Short mmCIF file of C-alpha atoms in Angstrom, two decimals:
data_model
loop_
_atom_site.label_atom_id
_atom_site.label_comp_id
_atom_site.label_asym_id
_atom_site.label_seq_id
_atom_site.Cartn_x
_atom_site.Cartn_y
_atom_site.Cartn_z
CA MET B 1 -140.54 51.13 92.02
CA GLU B 2 -144.07 51.80 90.82
CA LYS B 3 -144.22 54.34 88.01
CA LYS B 4 -146.35 57.33 88.84
CA LYS B 5 -149.54 57.57 86.82
CA ARG B 6 -149.50 60.38 84.27
CA SER B 7 -152.06 63.09 84.96
CA SER B 8 -153.02 66.46 83.51
CA LYS B 9 -152.20 67.90 86.96
CA ASN B 10 -148.54 67.14 86.27
CA LEU B 11 -148.34 69.34 83.16
CA LYS B 12 -145.87 72.19 83.50
CA ILE B 13 -147.23 75.73 83.39
CA GLY B 14 -145.41 76.54 80.14
CA THR B 15 -146.88 73.39 78.56
CA ARG B 16 -150.37 74.32 79.74
CA ILE B 17 -150.11 77.80 78.22
CA THR B 18 -148.84 76.36 74.93
CA ILE B 19 -151.63 73.77 74.83
CA SER B 20 -154.15 76.50 75.67
CA ALA B 21 -152.94 78.65 72.78
CA VAL B 22 -153.00 75.75 70.31
CA VAL B 23 -156.40 74.52 71.47
CA GLY B 24 -157.70 78.11 71.34
CA ILE B 25 -156.99 78.06 67.61
CA LEU B 26 -157.91 74.46 66.82
CA VAL B 27 -161.22 74.29 68.67
CA PRO B 28 -162.88 77.22 66.83
CA VAL B 29 -161.59 75.88 63.48
CA ILE B 30 -162.94 72.41 64.26
CA ILE B 31 -166.29 73.89 65.33
CA LEU B 32 -166.55 75.94 62.16
CA LEU B 33 -165.58 72.98 59.96
CA ALA B 34 -168.04 70.72 61.76
CA PHE B 35 -170.91 73.16 61.36
CA ALA B 36 -169.97 74.34 57.84
CA PRO B 37 -172.31 71.81 56.15
CA LEU B 38 -175.08 72.92 58.50
CA PHE B 39 -174.48 76.56 57.57
CA MET B 40 -174.44 75.70 53.89
CA SER B 41 -177.58 73.57 54.07
CA PHE B 42 -179.86 75.43 56.44
CA MET B 43 -178.63 79.01 56.11
CA ALA B 44 -177.95 79.19 52.36
CA SER B 45 -181.28 80.85 51.76
CA TYR B 46 -180.52 83.57 54.35
CA PHE B 47 -176.99 84.29 53.20
CA GLY B 48 -177.70 83.66 49.49
CA PHE B 49 -174.75 81.29 49.04
CA SER B 50 -176.49 79.20 46.36
CA THR B 51 -177.03 81.99 43.80
CA VAL B 52 -175.60 85.34 42.78
CA THR B 53 -177.75 88.23 43.97
CA THR B 54 -175.72 91.33 43.08
CA LYS B 55 -173.54 92.83 40.35
CA THR B 56 -171.29 94.54 42.93
CA TYR B 57 -168.08 92.91 44.19
CA SER B 58 -167.86 91.84 47.82
CA THR B 59 -166.56 88.88 49.78
CA LEU B 60 -170.04 87.40 49.84
CA ASN B 61 -170.44 88.01 46.08
CA GLN B 62 -167.22 86.12 45.40
CA ILE B 63 -168.45 83.25 47.59
CA GLN B 64 -171.76 83.28 45.68
CA TRP B 65 -169.98 83.02 42.31
CA SER B 66 -167.78 80.20 43.60
CA GLN B 67 -170.80 78.31 44.96
CA THR B 68 -172.78 78.89 41.73
CA THR B 69 -170.01 77.70 39.40
CA LEU B 70 -169.40 74.70 41.67
CA SER B 71 -173.10 73.78 41.58
CA ILE B 72 -173.19 74.07 37.77
CA SER B 73 -170.02 71.93 37.44
CA ASN B 74 -171.42 69.28 39.77
CA GLU B 75 -174.61 69.13 37.75
CA LEU B 76 -172.68 68.80 34.47
CA VAL B 77 -170.69 65.78 35.67
CA SER B 78 -173.66 64.15 37.41
CA ASP B 79 -175.33 60.93 36.26
CA SER B 80 -178.46 62.81 35.10
CA SER B 81 -179.63 62.63 31.50
CA ALA B 82 -178.70 65.33 29.01
CA GLU B 83 -182.27 66.72 29.12
CA ARG B 84 -182.22 66.83 32.91
CA LYS B 85 -178.84 68.52 32.91
CA ALA B 86 -180.04 71.12 30.39
CA ALA B 87 -183.10 71.89 32.49
CA SER B 88 -181.01 72.24 35.68
CA ILE B 89 -178.43 74.43 33.97
CA THR B 90 -181.22 76.71 32.76
CA GLU B 91 -182.42 77.11 36.34
CA PHE B 92 -178.90 78.05 37.47
CA VAL B 93 -178.06 80.51 34.69
CA THR B 94 -181.40 82.32 34.32
CA PRO B 95 -180.84 84.52 37.44
CA LEU B 96 -177.29 85.20 36.21
CA GLU B 97 -178.48 86.30 32.82
CA LYS B 98 -181.00 88.64 34.44
CA LEU B 99 -178.04 90.34 36.14
CA GLY B 100 -176.41 90.93 32.73
CA SER B 101 -174.10 87.93 32.62
CA VAL B 102 -173.60 85.81 29.49
CA ILE B 103 -172.80 82.11 29.77
CA TYR B 104 -171.27 79.68 27.35
CA ILE B 105 -170.91 75.95 28.21
CA GLU B 106 -169.13 73.52 25.90
CA LYS B 107 -169.26 69.70 26.09
CA ASN B 108 -166.43 67.78 24.40
CA GLY B 109 -165.76 70.79 22.17
CA ALA B 110 -169.40 71.21 21.13
CA PRO B 111 -171.85 73.86 22.47
CA PHE B 112 -174.00 72.57 25.35
CA TYR B 113 -175.56 75.83 26.56
CA ALA B 114 -175.06 79.39 25.28
CA THR B 115 -176.56 82.76 26.08
CA THR B 116 -175.00 83.97 22.80
CA GLU B 117 -172.44 82.78 20.27
CA LYS B 118 -169.07 81.53 21.50
CA ALA B 119 -167.24 84.15 19.52
CA ASP B 120 -169.33 86.90 21.11
CA VAL B 121 -168.67 85.51 24.62
CA LEU B 122 -164.93 85.25 23.96
CA SER B 123 -164.88 88.76 22.51
CA ARG B 124 -166.57 90.20 25.59
CA ALA B 125 -164.27 88.26 27.93
CA ASN B 126 -161.08 89.32 26.15
CA GLN B 127 -162.18 92.95 26.29
CA ILE B 128 -162.14 92.61 30.05
CA VAL B 129 -159.00 90.45 30.47
CA ASN B 130 -156.97 88.22 28.16
CA ILE B 131 -158.02 84.63 28.75
CA ASP B 132 -156.80 81.15 27.81
CA THR B 133 -159.74 78.78 27.56
CA GLU B 134 -157.48 75.91 28.63
CA LYS B 135 -156.89 77.50 32.03
CA ASN B 136 -159.27 78.38 34.87
CA ILE B 137 -159.62 82.02 35.81
CA ASN B 138 -161.66 84.12 38.25
CA TYR B 139 -161.35 87.80 37.47
CA PHE B 140 -163.33 90.55 39.20
CA GLY B 141 -162.37 94.05 38.03
CA GLU B 142 -163.73 97.52 37.43
CA ASN B 143 -164.20 96.76 33.70
CA GLY B 144 -166.10 93.54 34.31
CA MET B 145 -166.05 89.98 35.56
CA VAL B 146 -164.74 86.81 33.83
CA ILE B 147 -164.87 83.20 35.07
CA VAL B 148 -163.43 80.27 33.12
CA THR B 149 -163.71 76.80 34.69
CA HIS B 150 -163.56 73.15 33.57
CA ALA B 151 -165.31 69.96 34.71
CA ILE B 152 -164.27 66.45 33.68
CA ASP B 153 -166.09 63.16 34.26
CA ASP B 154 -164.96 59.91 32.64
CA ASP B 155 -165.25 60.50 28.88
CA GLU B 156 -167.00 63.87 29.19
CA SER B 157 -165.27 67.22 29.56
CA TYR B 158 -166.95 70.57 29.99
CA MET B 159 -165.67 74.12 29.65
CA MET B 160 -167.69 77.05 31.02
CA ILE B 161 -167.21 80.78 30.38
CA ILE B 162 -169.16 83.39 32.33
CA THR B 163 -168.61 87.10 31.68
CA SER B 164 -170.32 90.37 32.49
CA THR B 165 -169.37 93.93 31.53
CA ASP B 166 -172.06 95.30 33.81
CA TYR B 167 -170.08 94.68 37.06
CA THR B 168 -169.02 97.14 39.75
CA VAL B 169 -166.02 97.12 42.06
CA SER B 170 -166.16 99.64 44.94
CA ASP B 171 -163.61 102.48 45.01
CA VAL B 172 -160.71 101.44 47.25
CA SER B 173 -160.36 104.96 48.62
CA ASN B 174 -163.90 104.78 50.01
CA ARG B 175 -163.74 101.14 51.16
CA PHE B 176 -162.99 102.01 54.79
CA ALA B 177 -165.31 105.00 55.08
CA PRO B 178 -167.44 104.93 58.27
CA GLN B 179 -170.65 104.30 56.36
CA ASN B 180 -169.08 101.38 54.48
CA ILE B 181 -167.77 99.90 57.74
CA THR B 182 -171.24 100.19 59.26
CA HIS B 183 -172.73 98.58 56.18
CA LEU B 184 -170.16 95.79 56.36
CA LEU B 185 -170.88 95.11 60.03
CA PHE B 186 -174.65 94.95 59.59
CA SER B 187 -174.70 93.21 56.20
CA LYS B 188 -174.92 89.46 55.76
CA THR B 189 -171.18 89.30 55.13
CA GLY B 190 -170.53 91.24 58.31
CA PHE B 191 -172.81 88.93 60.24
CA LEU B 192 -170.89 85.90 58.96
CA LEU B 193 -167.56 87.44 59.92
CA LEU B 194 -168.88 88.37 63.36
CA LEU B 195 -170.14 84.81 63.81
CA VAL B 196 -166.71 83.37 63.02
CA ALA B 197 -164.99 85.91 65.29
CA GLY B 198 -167.53 85.18 68.04
CA VAL B 199 -166.79 81.45 67.90
CA PHE B 200 -163.06 82.17 68.23
CA ILE B 201 -163.55 84.62 71.09
CA ILE B 202 -165.89 82.35 73.07
CA ALA B 203 -163.64 79.31 72.58
CA ILE B 204 -160.54 81.24 73.67
CA ILE B 205 -162.35 82.66 76.73
CA VAL B 206 -163.57 79.21 77.82
CA ILE B 207 -160.17 77.57 77.29
CA SER B 208 -158.38 80.43 79.06
CA PHE B 209 -160.81 80.16 81.99
CA ILE B 210 -160.20 76.40 82.31
CA THR B 211 -156.42 76.87 82.08
CA SER B 212 -156.39 79.70 84.61
CA LYS B 213 -158.46 77.60 87.05
CA THR B 214 -155.90 74.76 86.88
CA ILE B 215 -153.18 77.28 87.79
CA SER B 216 -155.00 79.59 90.19
CA LYS B 217 -156.55 76.83 92.33
CA PRO B 218 -153.23 75.35 93.59
CA LEU B 219 -151.85 78.88 93.98
CA LYS B 220 -154.81 79.75 96.23
CA GLU B 221 -154.16 76.58 98.27
CA LEU B 222 -150.51 77.59 98.55
CA SER B 223 -151.47 81.10 99.65
CA TYR B 224 -153.95 79.74 102.21
CA GLY B 225 -151.32 77.35 103.56
CA ALA B 226 -148.82 80.21 103.90
CA ASN B 227 -151.38 82.22 105.89
CA GLU B 228 -152.09 79.23 108.15
CA ILE B 229 -148.40 78.75 108.87
CA ALA B 230 -147.91 82.50 109.38
CA ASN B 231 -150.67 82.29 112.01
CA GLY B 232 -148.79 79.51 113.82
CA ASN B 233 -150.59 76.43 112.47
CA LEU B 234 -147.49 74.33 111.71
CA ASP B 235 -149.59 71.15 111.43
CA TYR B 236 -151.25 72.42 108.25
CA GLU B 237 -150.22 70.54 105.10
CA ILE B 238 -151.14 71.67 101.58
CA ASP B 239 -152.95 68.86 99.75
CA TYR B 240 -151.76 69.10 96.13
CA ASP B 241 -149.98 66.18 94.50
CA SER B 242 -148.31 67.01 91.17
CA THR B 243 -144.88 66.93 89.53
CA ASN B 244 -145.17 70.32 87.81
CA GLU B 245 -143.62 73.55 89.09
CA ILE B 246 -146.49 74.25 91.51
CA GLY B 247 -146.42 70.66 92.80
CA VAL B 248 -142.66 70.86 93.42
CA THR B 249 -143.16 74.20 95.21
CA VAL B 250 -145.94 72.71 97.37
CA LYS B 251 -143.76 69.71 98.31
CA SER B 252 -140.88 72.02 99.20
CA PHE B 253 -143.28 74.20 101.20
CA ASN B 254 -144.65 71.21 103.16
CA HIS B 255 -141.09 69.98 103.76
CA MET B 256 -140.07 73.44 104.96
CA THR B 257 -143.06 73.52 107.30
CA GLY B 258 -142.09 70.12 108.74
CA ARG B 259 -138.50 71.25 109.22
CA LEU B 260 -139.66 74.49 110.83
CA LYS B 261 -141.93 72.59 113.21
CA THR B 262 -139.09 70.23 114.14
CA LEU B 263 -136.70 73.13 114.74
CA ILE B 264 -139.22 74.95 116.92
CA GLU B 265 -139.96 71.78 118.90
CA ASN B 266 -136.22 71.15 119.36
CA GLU B 267 -135.70 74.72 120.46
CA GLN B 268 -138.57 74.45 122.94
CA ARG B 269 -137.15 71.14 124.20
CA ILE B 270 -133.69 72.68 124.60
CA GLU B 271 -135.18 75.66 126.39
CA GLN B 272 -137.14 73.34 128.68
CA SER B 273 -133.98 71.30 129.35
CA ARG B 274 -132.10 74.51 130.15
CA LYS B 275 -134.79 75.51 132.63
CA GLU B 276 -134.77 72.06 134.20
CA MET B 277 -130.96 72.14 134.42
CA ILE B 278 -131.01 75.49 136.21
CA ALA B 279 -133.71 74.25 138.56
CA GLY B 280 -131.81 71.00 139.11
CA VAL B 281 -128.54 72.72 139.91
CA ALA B 282 -130.27 75.10 142.31
CA HIS B 283 -132.09 72.22 144.01
CA ASP B 284 -129.04 69.95 144.23
CA LEU B 285 -126.83 72.71 145.63
CA ARG B 286 -129.46 73.85 148.10
CA THR B 287 -129.55 70.49 149.95
CA PRO B 288 -125.86 70.31 151.01
CA LEU B 289 -125.77 74.09 151.54
CA THR B 290 -128.76 73.84 153.86
CA SER B 291 -127.03 71.03 155.74
CA VAL B 292 -123.79 73.04 156.07
CA LYS B 293 -125.70 76.12 157.21
CA GLY B 294 -127.67 74.18 159.82
CA TYR B 295 -124.65 72.50 161.39
CA VAL B 296 -122.57 75.70 161.32
CA GLU B 297 -125.39 77.46 163.18
CA GLY B 298 -125.44 74.56 165.62
CA LEU B 299 -121.73 75.06 166.31
CA ARG B 300 -122.12 78.83 166.54
CA ASP B 301 -125.08 78.69 168.93
CA GLY B 302 -123.37 76.12 171.17
CA ILE B 303 -125.82 73.32 170.43
CA ALA B 304 -122.84 71.02 169.81
CA ASN B 305 -121.61 71.38 173.40
CA THR B 306 -119.58 68.19 173.59
CA PRO B 307 -116.48 67.10 171.64
CA GLU B 308 -118.40 64.15 170.24
CA LYS B 309 -121.23 66.36 168.86
CA GLN B 310 -118.74 68.87 167.48
CA GLU B 311 -116.84 66.11 165.68
CA LEU B 312 -120.14 64.77 164.24
CA TYR B 313 -121.17 68.26 163.08
CA LEU B 314 -117.77 68.90 161.45
CA LYS B 315 -117.86 65.51 159.74
CA THR B 316 -121.32 66.23 158.34
CA ILE B 317 -120.23 69.69 157.14
CA TYR B 318 -117.18 68.13 155.45
CA THR B 319 -119.32 65.45 153.75
CA SER B 320 -121.80 68.05 152.47
CA THR B 321 -118.91 70.15 151.15
CA LEU B 322 -117.52 67.13 149.32
CA ASN B 323 -120.96 66.53 147.78
CA MET B 324 -121.09 70.14 146.52
CA GLU B 325 -117.56 69.85 145.18
CA ARG B 326 -118.45 66.59 143.38
CA LEU B 327 -121.60 68.18 141.89
CA LEU B 328 -119.68 71.23 140.67
CA ASP B 329 -117.03 68.98 139.18
CA GLU B 330 -119.68 67.01 137.29
CA LEU B 331 -121.29 70.26 136.08
CA LEU B 332 -117.93 71.48 134.82
CA THR B 333 -117.35 68.16 133.06
CA VAL B 334 -120.79 68.27 131.39
CA SER B 335 -120.17 71.83 130.25
CA ARG B 336 -116.75 71.00 128.82
CA LEU B 337 -118.10 67.89 127.08
CA GLU B 338 -120.98 69.80 125.48
CA LEU B 339 -118.62 72.59 124.35
CA GLY B 340 -116.14 70.05 122.98
CA ASN B 341 -113.32 71.28 125.22
CA ILE B 342 -112.27 67.79 126.40
CA GLU B 343 -109.72 65.81 124.43
CA LEU B 344 -109.27 62.16 125.32
CA GLU B 345 -105.82 60.77 125.98
CA ARG B 346 -106.50 57.37 124.45
CA LYS B 347 -104.07 54.51 124.21
CA ALA B 348 -104.25 50.82 123.35
CA VAL B 349 -105.46 48.91 126.41
CA ASN B 350 -106.06 45.19 126.97
CA ILE B 351 -109.70 45.04 128.05
CA ASN B 352 -109.06 42.10 130.43
CA ASP B 353 -106.40 43.97 132.38
CA PHE B 354 -108.49 47.15 132.56
CA LEU B 355 -111.68 45.42 133.76
CA SER B 356 -109.79 43.27 136.28
CA ASP B 357 -108.31 46.39 137.90
CA CYS B 358 -111.76 48.02 138.01
CA ALA B 359 -113.28 44.89 139.52
CA GLU B 360 -110.71 44.82 142.36
CA GLU B 361 -111.47 48.43 143.28
CA LEU B 362 -115.25 47.91 143.06
CA LYS B 363 -115.11 44.80 145.24
CA ILE B 364 -113.48 46.73 148.09
CA GLU B 365 -115.70 49.81 147.71
CA LEU B 366 -118.98 47.80 147.51
CA ALA B 367 -118.03 45.69 150.51
CA GLN B 368 -117.83 48.91 152.53
CA GLN B 369 -121.33 49.77 151.29
CA ASP B 370 -122.61 46.30 152.33
CA PHE B 371 -123.21 45.34 148.69
CA ASP B 372 -122.54 42.01 147.01
CA PHE B 373 -120.34 42.11 143.90
CA GLU B 374 -119.91 39.62 141.05
CA TYR B 375 -117.45 39.79 138.17
CA ASN B 376 -117.81 37.71 134.97
CA ASN B 377 -115.22 38.13 132.23
CA ASN B 378 -115.70 36.29 128.93
CA CYS B 379 -113.29 38.41 126.87
CA ASP B 380 -110.51 37.18 124.61
CA SER B 381 -107.13 37.48 126.27
CA ASP B 382 -105.67 39.62 123.48
CA PHE B 383 -108.65 41.93 122.88
CA VAL B 384 -107.44 45.56 122.68
CA VAL B 385 -109.43 48.81 122.72
CA GLN B 386 -108.46 52.48 122.58
CA LEU B 387 -109.25 54.01 125.98
CA ASP B 388 -108.66 57.09 128.06
CA THR B 389 -108.44 54.93 131.21
CA ASP B 390 -109.01 57.73 133.72
CA ARG B 391 -112.15 59.01 132.03
CA PHE B 392 -113.51 55.51 131.36
CA GLN B 393 -113.02 54.58 135.01
CA ARG B 394 -115.20 57.59 135.74
CA VAL B 395 -117.89 56.10 133.46
CA ILE B 396 -117.92 52.89 135.49
CA ARG B 397 -117.86 54.77 138.81
CA ASN B 398 -120.83 56.93 137.75
CA ILE B 399 -122.86 53.87 136.71
CA VAL B 400 -122.04 52.03 139.99
CA SER B 401 -122.80 55.18 141.97
CA ASN B 402 -126.21 55.35 140.26
CA SER B 403 -126.90 51.73 141.32
CA LEU B 404 -125.93 52.52 144.90
CA LYS B 405 -128.23 55.54 145.05
CA TYR B 406 -131.29 53.70 143.72
CA ALA B 407 -130.98 50.40 145.60
CA LYS B 408 -134.00 48.89 147.31
CA LYS B 409 -134.22 49.72 151.00
CA ASP B 410 -135.35 46.28 152.15
CA VAL B 411 -133.11 44.10 149.95
CA ARG B 412 -129.36 43.52 150.15
CA GLY B 413 -127.84 45.27 147.16
CA LYS B 414 -125.94 43.44 144.44
CA ILE B 415 -123.94 44.72 141.46
CA GLU B 416 -122.60 42.52 138.66
CA LEU B 417 -119.87 43.54 136.18
CA SER B 418 -119.73 41.41 133.02
CA ALA B 419 -117.92 41.61 129.67
CA GLN B 420 -118.13 39.66 126.42
CA THR B 421 -115.97 40.15 123.30
CA TYR B 422 -117.19 39.71 119.74
CA GLN B 423 -115.48 39.97 116.35
CA LYS B 424 -115.35 43.77 116.25
CA SER B 425 -116.52 44.96 119.67
CA VAL B 426 -116.74 44.31 123.37
CA ILE B 427 -119.96 44.60 125.38
CA ILE B 428 -119.59 45.66 129.02
CA SER B 429 -122.65 45.39 131.28
CA ILE B 430 -123.22 46.63 134.84
CA SER B 431 -126.38 45.23 136.47
CA ASP B 432 -128.03 45.84 139.82
CA ASN B 433 -131.08 44.61 141.74
CA GLY B 434 -132.37 48.08 142.57
CA ILE B 435 -135.71 49.79 141.95
CA GLY B 436 -135.31 49.49 138.17
CA LEU B 437 -136.91 51.40 135.29
CA GLU B 438 -138.82 50.68 132.11
CA GLY B 439 -140.38 52.39 129.11
CA GLU B 440 -139.20 55.81 127.99
CA ASN B 441 -137.25 56.31 131.22
CA LEU B 442 -134.62 53.84 129.95
CA THR B 443 -133.52 56.32 127.26
CA LYS B 444 -134.05 59.51 129.24
CA ILE B 445 -131.80 58.55 132.14
CA PHE B 446 -128.81 59.60 130.03
CA GLU B 447 -130.09 63.18 129.80
CA SER B 448 -128.68 65.83 132.11
CA PHE B 449 -130.59 66.22 135.41
CA TYR B 450 -133.19 63.60 134.45
CA ARG B 451 -134.69 61.55 137.23
CA ALA B 452 -137.42 58.99 136.88
CA ASP B 453 -138.83 60.30 140.16
CA PRO B 454 -140.66 63.52 139.17
CA ALA B 455 -141.04 64.57 142.78
CA ARG B 456 -137.24 64.34 143.25
CA THR B 457 -137.79 62.70 146.63
CA ARG B 458 -134.31 61.19 146.49
CA THR B 459 -132.49 64.33 145.42
CA SER B 460 -129.95 64.16 148.18
CA GLU B 461 -128.75 60.84 146.80
CA GLY B 462 -127.86 61.98 143.28
CA SER B 463 -127.27 64.95 141.02
CA GLY B 464 -128.92 63.51 137.92
CA ILE B 465 -125.94 64.19 135.64
CA GLY B 466 -123.67 61.21 136.32
CA LEU B 467 -125.14 59.05 133.54
CA SER B 468 -125.13 62.03 131.18
CA VAL B 469 -121.38 62.39 131.72
CA ALA B 470 -120.98 58.63 131.17
CA ARG B 471 -122.89 58.75 127.89
CA GLN B 472 -120.83 61.59 126.46
CA ILE B 473 -117.50 59.99 127.43
CA VAL B 474 -118.55 56.67 125.86
CA GLU B 475 -119.59 58.42 122.64
CA LEU B 476 -116.26 60.27 122.53
CA HIS B 477 -114.66 56.80 122.52
CA GLY B 478 -116.76 55.89 119.48
CA GLY B 479 -118.97 53.58 121.53
CA LYS B 480 -122.63 53.30 122.45
CA ILE B 481 -124.44 53.10 125.80
CA TRP B 482 -127.98 51.99 126.56
CA ALA B 483 -130.11 50.55 129.36
CA THR B 484 -132.49 47.66 129.91
CA GLY B 485 -134.61 46.73 132.89
CA LYS B 486 -138.03 46.53 134.49
CA GLU B 487 -139.73 48.42 137.26
CA GLY B 488 -138.81 46.82 140.60
CA GLN B 489 -136.45 44.25 139.00
CA GLY B 490 -133.22 46.18 138.66
CA LEU B 491 -131.38 48.02 135.90
CA THR B 492 -128.63 46.99 133.46
CA ILE B 493 -126.38 49.52 131.71
CA LEU B 494 -124.59 48.19 128.61
CA ILE B 495 -121.60 49.75 126.83
CA SER B 496 -120.29 48.77 123.40
CA LEU B 497 -116.71 49.69 122.44
CA PRO B 498 -115.03 49.02 119.06
CA LYS B 499 -112.02 46.74 118.81
CA THR B 500 -108.64 48.28 117.93
CA GLU B 501 -107.34 46.92 114.62
CA ALA B 502 -103.85 45.42 114.49
CA ASP B 503 -102.42 48.17 112.28
CA LYS B 504 -103.73 50.86 114.61
CA ASP B 505 -102.27 48.97 117.58
CA GLU B 506 -98.85 48.91 115.95
#
């Protein structure tokens, strides 16, 4: 079996929502990380990342100090000459010193750059916070600011101390005052925060829109299909192929629609059959009743004024009455068969003996009808089947009666009864040289009141339910019945019956 190709359409709804949430976080982070160098390179001058511009603490000020100390450390461990390094360091620290900061840089334990003596720098730093020159520290407090950092490159090690007592930290109680919030929003720091938040918001909106479209589109198709079916369009099929929850629902919906259409068609067919049955019964009863009525009126009005005519009229009335009785009996049998009110009285029967008896009776009856009869038996002598002999004789009589009714008018009729046994079954066939049938009529002749002649021009010759009774009796025996033939070349009815096993026979 070919494995179904994996597709994003097959993702479950829960999985889609989870992926959407994860991607909603990852995408903005990836975007920000990807564009971080661009921000640092092309927007440093606007945001002032590369140098410290204020003596007041803020998020941006802390970023500025981090960027400044990083730039100084990178310059110290670069491959530039000592003179070049000294010149660069001077460029970095001059703006810091103008803001009141003092800087001391030491290379391999010896002074490399100093705003003032080391002891003075350490004294100022320790007045602000106790420091250990072996450890890095970033301290921003109300009494000042202290940064201690180290840089190491091969055989060179640097230690840098930056301190300032002229440093301000905003009062926490006023940090969230309306004016400070407004300042934060419209400051450079606020702009940066809004930019980051904007990237997150836009990414989440786009991802949510894409995810919702993948869910809402099939739901709209499902809703449209439901409306189509509600309006009676049972041929509509929702086109959505997926293995997720929506796909399974769509498949179930399409299957339900197909089942509903089949049920409605079956119900319409049953209703049509019921109408045809009522019409057939009325038609088939009307013919003999009309005959009886006509001849009774003839007797009443004195038209049959001789004993011969009266005898003919009475004989015709009797024959028509027998036809009505036979039709009503067949109707009762059909009704009981369809309701399951008939129980077969089956017993083990040798098929040779049964068919031989039937053949003797048929030979006499067909001779009276001026029909030729042929019997061919190729059955094993000990072949046994379970039969209700009375009801199965009725099957054969109904099939022969059908052949008699639909014989050709200008050809001498002939009926052939044949049988052949096989390992597990016996096939009985009854053939005639009548008008024949072909196509779909070969299967429909076993339906109640079906006639291949739509005009019912030969209604008086048959009720249209004899073969239906035969089919149902055969099926109650566990057998099968079918027909073969061609238009104008006769009809063959075949019956298959299962063999009775030895243990069942015993």
